Coordinates of C-alpha atoms and ligand atoms in Angstrom, one line a residue:
M1 CA 101.3 106.5 101.0
L2 CA 104.1 108.6 99.6
T3 CA 104.2 111.4 97.1
Q4 CA 105.7 110.7 93.8
Q5 CA 108.7 112.9 94.8
E6 CA 109.2 110.9 98.0
N7 CA 109.0 107.7 96.2
E8 CA 111.6 108.8 93.7
F9 CA 113.9 110.0 96.5
L10 CA 113.8 106.6 98.1
T11 CA 114.0 104.4 95.0
Q12 CA 116.6 106.1 92.9
T13 CA 120.2 105.0 93.6
N14 CA 122.4 106.0 90.6
R15 CA 125.5 108.1 91.4
G16 CA 124.6 111.6 92.5
T17 CA 121.2 110.7 93.9
P18 CA 120.9 111.1 97.7
M19 CA 120.0 107.4 98.3
G20 CA 122.7 106.3 95.9
E21 CA 125.3 108.3 97.8
L22 CA 124.1 106.7 101.0
F23 CA 124.5 103.2 99.6
R24 CA 128.0 104.1 98.4
R25 CA 129.2 104.8 101.9
Y26 CA 129.0 101.2 103.0
W27 CA 130.8 98.0 102.1
Q28 CA 128.3 95.9 100.1
P29 CA 128.5 92.2 99.1
F30 CA 128.0 91.9 95.3
L31 CA 129.4 88.5 94.2
L32 CA 130.1 85.1 95.8
K33 CA 133.7 84.1 96.1
E34 CA 133.0 81.0 94.1
E35 CA 132.0 83.1 91.1
L36 CA 135.6 84.1 90.7
P37 CA 137.1 80.8 91.6
V38 CA 140.6 81.0 90.0
N39 CA 143.4 83.4 89.4
D40 CA 143.4 84.7 85.8
G41 CA 139.9 83.2 85.3
D42 CA 137.1 84.6 83.3
P43 CA 135.9 88.1 84.3
V44 CA 132.3 88.5 85.4
R45 CA 129.9 91.3 84.4
V46 CA 128.6 93.2 87.4
R47 CA 126.0 96.0 87.4
L48 CA 125.8 97.9 90.7
L49 CA 123.9 101.0 91.6
G50 CA 123.4 101.7 87.9
E51 CA 127.1 101.3 87.0
D52 CA 128.3 98.7 84.5
L53 CA 131.4 97.1 85.9
I54 CA 133.4 93.9 85.5
A55 CA 135.0 91.9 88.3
F56 CA 138.1 89.7 87.8
R57 CA 140.6 87.9 89.9
D58 CA 144.2 88.7 88.8
T59 CA 147.3 86.5 88.7
E60 CA 148.0 87.2 92.4
G61 CA 144.4 86.4 93.5
K62 CA 143.4 90.1 94.0
V63 CA 139.9 90.9 92.9
G64 CA 139.4 94.0 90.7
L65 CA 136.1 95.7 90.2
I66 CA 136.5 98.2 87.3
Q67 CA 134.3 100.0 84.8
E68 CA 133.3 97.8 81.9
A69 CA 134.0 100.3 79.1
C70 CA 137.6 100.7 78.1
P71 CA 138.7 104.3 78.5
H72 CA 140.3 104.3 75.1
R73 CA 137.2 104.1 72.8
G74 CA 134.7 102.3 75.0
A75 CA 134.9 98.6 74.0
S76 CA 133.8 96.2 76.7
L77 CA 136.5 94.9 78.9
Y78 CA 134.3 91.9 79.7
Y79 CA 135.7 90.3 76.6
G80 CA 139.3 91.1 77.7
L81 CA 142.1 88.8 78.3
N82 CA 142.8 88.3 82.1
R83 CA 146.5 87.6 82.3
D84 CA 149.7 88.7 84.0
C85 CA 148.2 90.9 86.7
G86 CA 145.7 92.8 84.5
I87 CA 143.0 92.6 82.0
M88 CA 143.8 93.5 78.4
C89 CA 141.2 95.1 76.1
I90 CA 140.9 93.0 72.9
Y91 CA 140.6 96.0 70.7
H92 CA 144.0 97.8 70.9
G93 CA 145.6 95.9 73.8
W94 CA 145.4 98.6 76.5
K95 CA 145.7 96.7 79.8
Y96 CA 144.5 97.6 83.3
D97 CA 145.3 96.3 86.8
V98 CA 142.9 95.9 89.7
D99 CA 143.6 99.4 90.9
G100 CA 142.5 100.9 87.6
N101 CA 145.9 101.9 86.3
C102 CA 146.7 101.4 82.6
V103 CA 149.8 99.2 82.8
D104 CA 150.4 98.5 79.2
M105 CA 149.7 100.2 75.8
P106 CA 151.6 98.1 73.3
S107 CA 150.1 99.9 70.3
D108 CA 151.3 103.3 71.5
M109 CA 154.4 105.1 70.0
P110 CA 157.7 103.8 71.2
G111 CA 158.9 105.8 74.1
S112 CA 155.5 107.3 74.9
S113 CA 154.4 107.6 78.5
F114 CA 150.7 108.3 77.6
K115 CA 149.6 105.1 79.5
E116 CA 150.6 106.8 82.8
K117 CA 147.8 109.4 82.2
V118 CA 145.1 106.8 81.7
H119 CA 143.1 105.4 84.6
L120 CA 139.7 103.8 84.8
T121 CA 137.1 103.7 87.6
S122 CA 138.0 100.9 90.0
Y123 CA 136.6 100.1 93.5
P124 CA 138.3 98.5 96.5
T125 CA 137.1 95.0 97.2
L126 CA 137.6 92.5 100.0
E127 CA 136.6 88.9 100.6
S128 CA 134.7 87.8 103.7
A129 CA 131.9 85.4 104.7
G130 CA 132.0 83.6 101.3
A131 CA 131.3 86.8 99.4
I132 CA 133.2 89.6 97.6
W133 CA 132.4 93.0 99.0
A134 CA 132.9 96.4 97.3
Y135 CA 133.1 100.0 98.5
L136 CA 131.9 102.5 95.9
G137 CA 132.2 105.6 97.9
P138 CA 134.7 108.4 98.2
A139 CA 138.2 107.1 98.9
D140 CA 138.8 109.2 102.0
K141 CA 135.6 107.9 103.6
Q142 CA 136.2 104.2 103.3
P143 CA 134.7 102.4 106.4
P144 CA 136.5 99.6 108.3
P145 CA 135.8 96.1 106.9
P146 CA 132.3 94.8 107.5
S147 CA 131.9 93.2 110.9
Y148 CA 128.5 91.5 110.9
W149 CA 128.2 88.2 112.6
M150 CA 129.0 86.2 109.5
N151 CA 132.2 88.3 108.8
L152 CA 133.7 87.3 112.1
L153 CA 133.0 83.5 111.9
P154 CA 135.4 81.1 110.3
E155 CA 134.5 80.9 106.6
D156 CA 133.4 77.2 106.8
E157 CA 130.6 78.1 109.2
V158 CA 129.0 80.4 106.6
V159 CA 127.1 79.8 103.4
A160 CA 126.4 82.7 101.1
N161 CA 124.0 82.8 98.1
R162 CA 123.1 85.3 95.5
T163 CA 119.8 85.9 93.8
P164 CA 118.6 88.4 91.2
I165 CA 115.3 90.1 92.0
Y166 CA 113.6 91.9 89.2
C167 CA 112.4 95.0 90.9
N168 CA 113.6 98.0 92.9
Y169 CA 115.5 97.3 96.1
L170 CA 113.0 99.0 98.4
Q171 CA 110.0 96.8 97.8
S172 CA 112.2 93.8 98.3
M173 CA 113.6 95.3 101.6
E174 CA 110.1 96.1 102.7
G175 CA 109.2 92.5 102.3
N176 CA 112.1 91.4 104.6
L177 CA 110.7 93.7 107.3
D178 CA 107.1 92.8 107.0
S179 CA 106.2 90.4 109.7
T180 CA 102.5 90.2 109.0
H181 CA 102.6 88.4 105.7
L182 CA 103.9 85.3 107.4
G183 CA 100.5 83.8 108.2
T184 CA 99.3 84.2 104.6
L185 CA 102.1 84.2 102.0
H186 CA 104.2 81.6 103.8
H187 CA 101.3 79.7 105.3
F188 CA 100.7 76.0 104.8
Y189 CA 97.2 74.8 105.5
D190 CA 98.7 71.9 107.5
N191 CA 100.1 74.4 109.9
E192 CA 96.6 74.8 111.4
I193 CA 96.7 71.4 112.9
P194 CA 97.4 72.1 116.6
E195 CA 100.4 69.8 117.2
D196 CA 103.3 70.5 119.5
Q197 CA 101.1 72.3 122.1
E198 CA 103.6 71.4 124.8
Y199 CA 105.8 74.2 123.4
D200 CA 103.1 76.7 124.5
K201 CA 105.4 77.9 127.4
P202 CA 108.3 80.3 127.7
G203 CA 111.3 79.2 125.6
H204 CA 112.2 78.4 122.1
P205 CA 109.3 76.6 120.4
S206 CA 109.5 73.9 117.8
R207 CA 109.2 75.2 114.2
R208 CA 105.9 73.4 114.0
F209 CA 104.5 75.3 116.9
S210 CA 105.9 78.6 115.7
N211 CA 104.2 78.0 112.3
F212 CA 101.0 77.0 114.0
I213 CA 100.9 80.4 115.8
T214 CA 101.8 82.5 112.8
G215 CA 99.4 80.5 110.7
T216 CA 96.4 80.7 113.0
E217 CA 96.9 84.0 114.8
K218 CA 97.0 86.3 111.7
Y219 CA 97.0 89.5 113.7
A220 CA 100.4 90.4 115.1
R221 CA 101.1 93.5 117.2
I222 CA 103.9 95.2 115.5
D223 CA 106.3 97.5 117.4
V224 CA 109.5 99.1 116.2
Q225 CA 112.4 100.2 118.3
D226 CA 115.0 102.5 116.9
T227 CA 118.6 101.5 117.5
D228 CA 121.9 103.2 116.7
Y229 CA 122.3 101.0 113.6
G230 CA 118.7 101.0 112.3
Y231 CA 115.9 99.3 114.2
R232 CA 114.4 96.1 115.7
L233 CA 111.0 95.1 114.7
I234 CA 108.9 93.0 117.1
A235 CA 105.8 91.0 116.1
V236 CA 103.8 89.6 119.0
R237 CA 101.1 87.0 118.7
K238 CA 98.9 85.5 121.4
T239 CA 99.3 81.7 122.0
P240 CA 96.3 79.5 123.0
K241 CA 97.5 79.4 126.6
G242 CA 97.8 83.2 126.8
N243 CA 101.6 83.3 126.3
Q244 CA 103.2 85.6 123.8
H245 CA 105.0 84.4 120.6
V246 CA 107.6 87.0 119.8
R247 CA 109.5 87.4 116.5
I248 CA 112.2 89.9 116.2
N249 CA 113.7 91.1 112.9
C250 CA 116.5 93.7 112.7
L251 CA 117.5 96.3 110.2
A252 CA 121.0 97.7 109.8
L253 CA 121.0 100.7 107.5
P254 CA 120.9 100.9 104.7
V255 CA 120.0 97.3 103.5
M256 CA 121.0 94.5 105.9
S257 CA 118.2 92.6 107.6
W258 CA 118.0 89.7 110.0
I259 CA 115.1 87.4 109.4
A260 CA 113.3 86.5 112.6
S261 CA 114.7 83.1 113.7
Q262 CA 115.7 81.3 116.9
R263 CA 119.0 82.8 118.2
G264 CA 119.4 84.5 114.9
L265 CA 120.3 81.4 113.0
G266 CA 117.8 81.8 110.2
G267 CA 119.7 84.1 107.9
I268 CA 121.0 87.6 107.2
L269 CA 120.0 89.3 103.9
T270 CA 121.1 92.3 102.0
Q271 CA 119.4 93.8 98.9
L272 CA 121.8 95.8 96.8
P273 CA 120.4 97.8 93.9
I274 CA 121.7 96.6 90.5
D275 CA 119.9 99.6 89.1
D276 CA 116.5 101.2 89.9
H277 CA 114.6 98.3 88.3
N278 CA 116.6 95.3 89.7
C279 CA 118.4 94.4 92.8
M280 CA 120.3 91.4 94.1
R281 CA 119.8 89.6 97.3
I282 CA 122.9 88.1 99.0
G283 CA 121.9 85.8 101.8
F284 CA 124.2 84.5 104.6
R285 CA 123.4 81.4 106.6
V286 CA 125.6 80.9 109.7
R287 CA 126.2 77.8 111.8
P288 CA 128.7 78.8 114.5
G289 CA 130.8 75.9 115.8
Q290 CA 129.4 73.5 113.1
P291 CA 131.3 73.9 109.8
F292 CA 129.4 73.0 106.7
T293 CA 130.9 69.9 105.1
E294 CA 131.7 69.8 101.4
E295 CA 128.8 67.4 100.8
E296 CA 126.4 69.8 102.4
R297 CA 127.8 72.7 100.3
Q298 CA 127.4 70.6 97.2
A299 CA 123.8 69.7 98.1
I300 CA 123.0 73.4 98.7
R301 CA 124.6 74.3 95.3
E302 CA 122.4 71.8 93.6
E303 CA 119.3 73.0 95.3
R304 CA 120.1 76.5 94.2
R305 CA 120.9 75.5 90.7
A306 CA 117.3 74.1 90.4
L307 CA 116.0 77.7 91.1
F308 CA 117.6 79.0 87.9
D309 CA 116.5 78.7 84.3
P310 CA 118.4 75.8 82.6
M311 CA 118.3 77.8 79.3
D312 CA 119.9 80.8 80.9
P313 CA 121.4 80.1 84.3
K314 CA 121.7 83.8 85.1
L315 CA 117.9 84.1 85.2
R316 CA 115.7 82.9 88.0
L317 CA 113.4 80.0 86.8
K318 CA 110.2 81.4 88.4
R319 CA 109.5 84.9 87.3
M320 CA 106.7 87.1 86.0
D321 CA 106.9 86.0 82.4
N322 CA 106.0 82.4 83.3
E323 CA 103.6 83.5 86.1
F324 CA 106.1 82.0 88.7
L325 CA 104.9 78.5 87.6
Q326 CA 102.1 78.9 90.0
D327 CA 100.3 75.7 90.8
R328 CA 96.6 76.5 91.3
D329 CA 95.8 73.0 92.7
A330 CA 98.5 73.4 95.4
Q331 CA 97.0 76.9 96.1
R332 CA 93.7 75.2 97.0
S333 CA 95.1 72.3 99.0
V334 CA 98.7 73.1 100.2
H335 CA 99.5 76.7 100.6
P336 CA 97.9 80.0 99.6
P337 CA 100.5 81.2 97.0
G338 CA 100.7 77.9 95.2
I339 CA 104.4 78.7 94.5
M340 CA 107.4 77.1 96.1
P341 CA 110.0 77.5 97.6
I342 CA 109.4 80.2 100.2
A343 CA 111.7 82.8 98.8
E344 CA 110.0 82.6 95.4
Q345 CA 106.7 83.4 97.1
D346 CA 108.3 86.7 98.2
Y347 CA 109.7 87.4 94.7
C348 CA 106.2 86.9 93.3
V349 CA 104.5 89.5 95.5
T350 CA 107.4 92.0 95.3
E351 CA 108.0 91.8 91.6
T352 CA 104.3 91.9 90.6
M353 CA 104.1 95.4 92.3
G354 CA 106.0 96.6 89.2
A355 CA 109.6 97.4 88.7
I356 CA 109.2 100.5 91.0
M357 CA 106.1 100.3 93.1
D358 CA 103.9 103.3 92.8
R359 CA 103.6 104.2 96.5
T360 CA 101.2 107.1 95.8
K361 CA 98.5 104.4 95.4
E362 CA 99.1 102.2 98.5
H363 CA 96.9 101.9 101.6
L364 CA 99.1 101.2 104.6
Y365 CA 97.7 99.8 107.9
H366 CA 99.0 99.1 111.4
G367 CA 100.9 96.0 110.2
D368 CA 103.1 98.3 108.0
A369 CA 104.6 100.2 110.9
A370 CA 108.1 98.8 110.2
I371 CA 107.8 99.7 106.5
V372 CA 107.0 103.3 107.3
R373 CA 109.9 103.5 109.7
L374 CA 112.3 101.9 107.2
R375 CA 111.4 104.6 104.7
Q376 CA 111.7 107.4 107.3
M377 CA 115.1 106.1 108.4
L378 CA 116.5 105.7 104.9
A379 CA 115.3 109.1 103.9
K380 CA 116.6 110.7 107.0
A381 CA 120.1 109.1 106.6
A382 CA 120.2 110.2 103.0
R383 CA 119.2 113.8 103.8
N384 CA 121.6 113.9 106.7
L385 CA 124.4 112.9 104.4
Q386 CA 123.5 115.7 102.0
E387 CA 124.0 118.0 104.9
G388 CA 127.3 116.5 105.8
I389 CA 126.2 114.3 108.7
E390 CA 127.9 110.9 108.5
P391 CA 125.6 107.8 108.2
P392 CA 125.5 105.4 111.1
G393 CA 128.2 102.8 111.4
V394 CA 130.7 104.0 108.8
Q395 CA 133.3 104.9 111.3
G396 CA 133.3 101.5 112.9
E397 CA 131.4 102.7 116.0
I398 CA 128.7 100.0 116.0
P399 CA 129.3 96.5 117.2
Y400 CA 127.3 95.0 114.3
H401 CA 128.5 91.5 115.2
K402 CA 126.2 91.4 118.2
I403 CA 122.9 91.8 116.2
R404 CA 120.6 88.8 116.4
S405 CA 117.1 88.1 115.5
E406 CA 114.8 85.9 117.6
D407 CA 111.8 83.7 117.6
I408 CA 110.6 82.8 121.1
V409 CA 107.7 82.3 123.4
I410 CA 107.5 84.4 126.6
G411 CA 105.1 84.5 129.5
P412 CA 101.8 86.6 129.4
D413 CA 103.3 89.4 131.4
D414 CA 106.9 89.4 130.1
D415 CA 108.2 92.4 128.3
P416 CA 109.1 91.5 124.7
W417 CA 111.6 94.4 124.7
L418 CA 113.7 92.6 127.3
V419 CA 114.0 89.6 124.9
A420 CA 114.9 92.2 122.2
A421 CA 117.6 93.6 124.5
D422 CA 119.1 90.1 124.8
A423 CA 118.9 89.6 121.1
G424 CA 120.4 93.0 120.5
E425 CA 123.1 95.0 122.0
T426 CA 123.7 98.7 122.0
A427 CA 120.3 100.3 121.6
T428 CA 118.6 102.5 124.1
R429 CA 114.9 102.4 123.7
G430 CA 113.5 105.4 121.9
Q431 CA 116.9 106.5 120.6
R432 CA 116.4 108.1 117.2
L433 CA 118.6 108.9 114.2
R434 CA 119.4 112.6 114.3
Ligands
FES501 S1 139.0 100.4 72.9 FE1 140.1 99.3 74.4 S2 142.1 99.5 73.7 FE2 141.1 100.6 72.2
FE2_502 FE1 108.5 86.6 103.1

């Protein structure tokens, strides 16, 4: 349980708030590359950390991320004309380049140099891992480019996707780092059939066996290990033969998480605040050494399109105002939530908490240890920054590319932390953020 004040401290991310300033010290993915497919194409509206912005790809292919309101008299530049290395406001023709300079003011007096005095807010961007990333922090503190696993792989071995989530970023993040909901929210009644028992031995289990364990052994021992980038979260469940089923998730501050999966191949997610009531999830799927073919990408695109409202493709199809199209028959016979696919199950539980969950009313139990630690770490990093202590990783000192999640069976007496050490890299057990 948090006080109202603590809850506000963690959930408010507009400019000038401690958490907002922490977020602004990291490169964050905010758009897919394919959303700005061509030079001089249509601009896209982007709202990030409470700021209304537009993104556009200029004549040379450079991506600009600039304030939406024209500095002249505030008309929206979203409607502007993107041409000849800049975007022109349709009101009086002032034109801006990707760096925020006013490069043309055709309606100004002949001979005037007023345009040289006009600048708008613009943020540096870069393209990596199928996404466009932005840095919204102070110019002299810009970190080196992101270097997570997906950033270092060839682009054709990565697929990125983007999803709006209609609630505060924190409850969505807490869901990514909550290993105990697996056996309920993501359970299928069929998982209880004890198939694939030959995988009850040290090694990587079949997905079927892994689901059998999480679906029948509802209790998981949760343990959290601090690392220099955030933490690793271990969930250990007993198998019928007395082995240990170990799932490892990782968190890199402030909002990157690795979903537990074999050798880390299951996905890396980030939850960037759009504003305090909405966030966006950008997910990365990696397949090292096995490029995705164009057919596979097309199939993924189509699958994703079906998740959005045909009447308004910016909106998710399943959402609170249509009760997530829950199927009560499926709930009785197929899976407890009666909602598919899996990610939509998560959106249902996190969005129904309210736009900003009231954490003064919660009742946490042992299974929430990683959630408590997440809040402590975020708050600590934000407070540190207020005192001038740099957040972790912003000086390029952390080998982020080595972070891996895991999903594995180990022997009854094996130490799960040794598996974690293999999956991870730089951490020393017990190391704390200072
Ligand atoms: S409001 Fe944009 S040019 Fe006048
Ligand atoms: Fe989930």
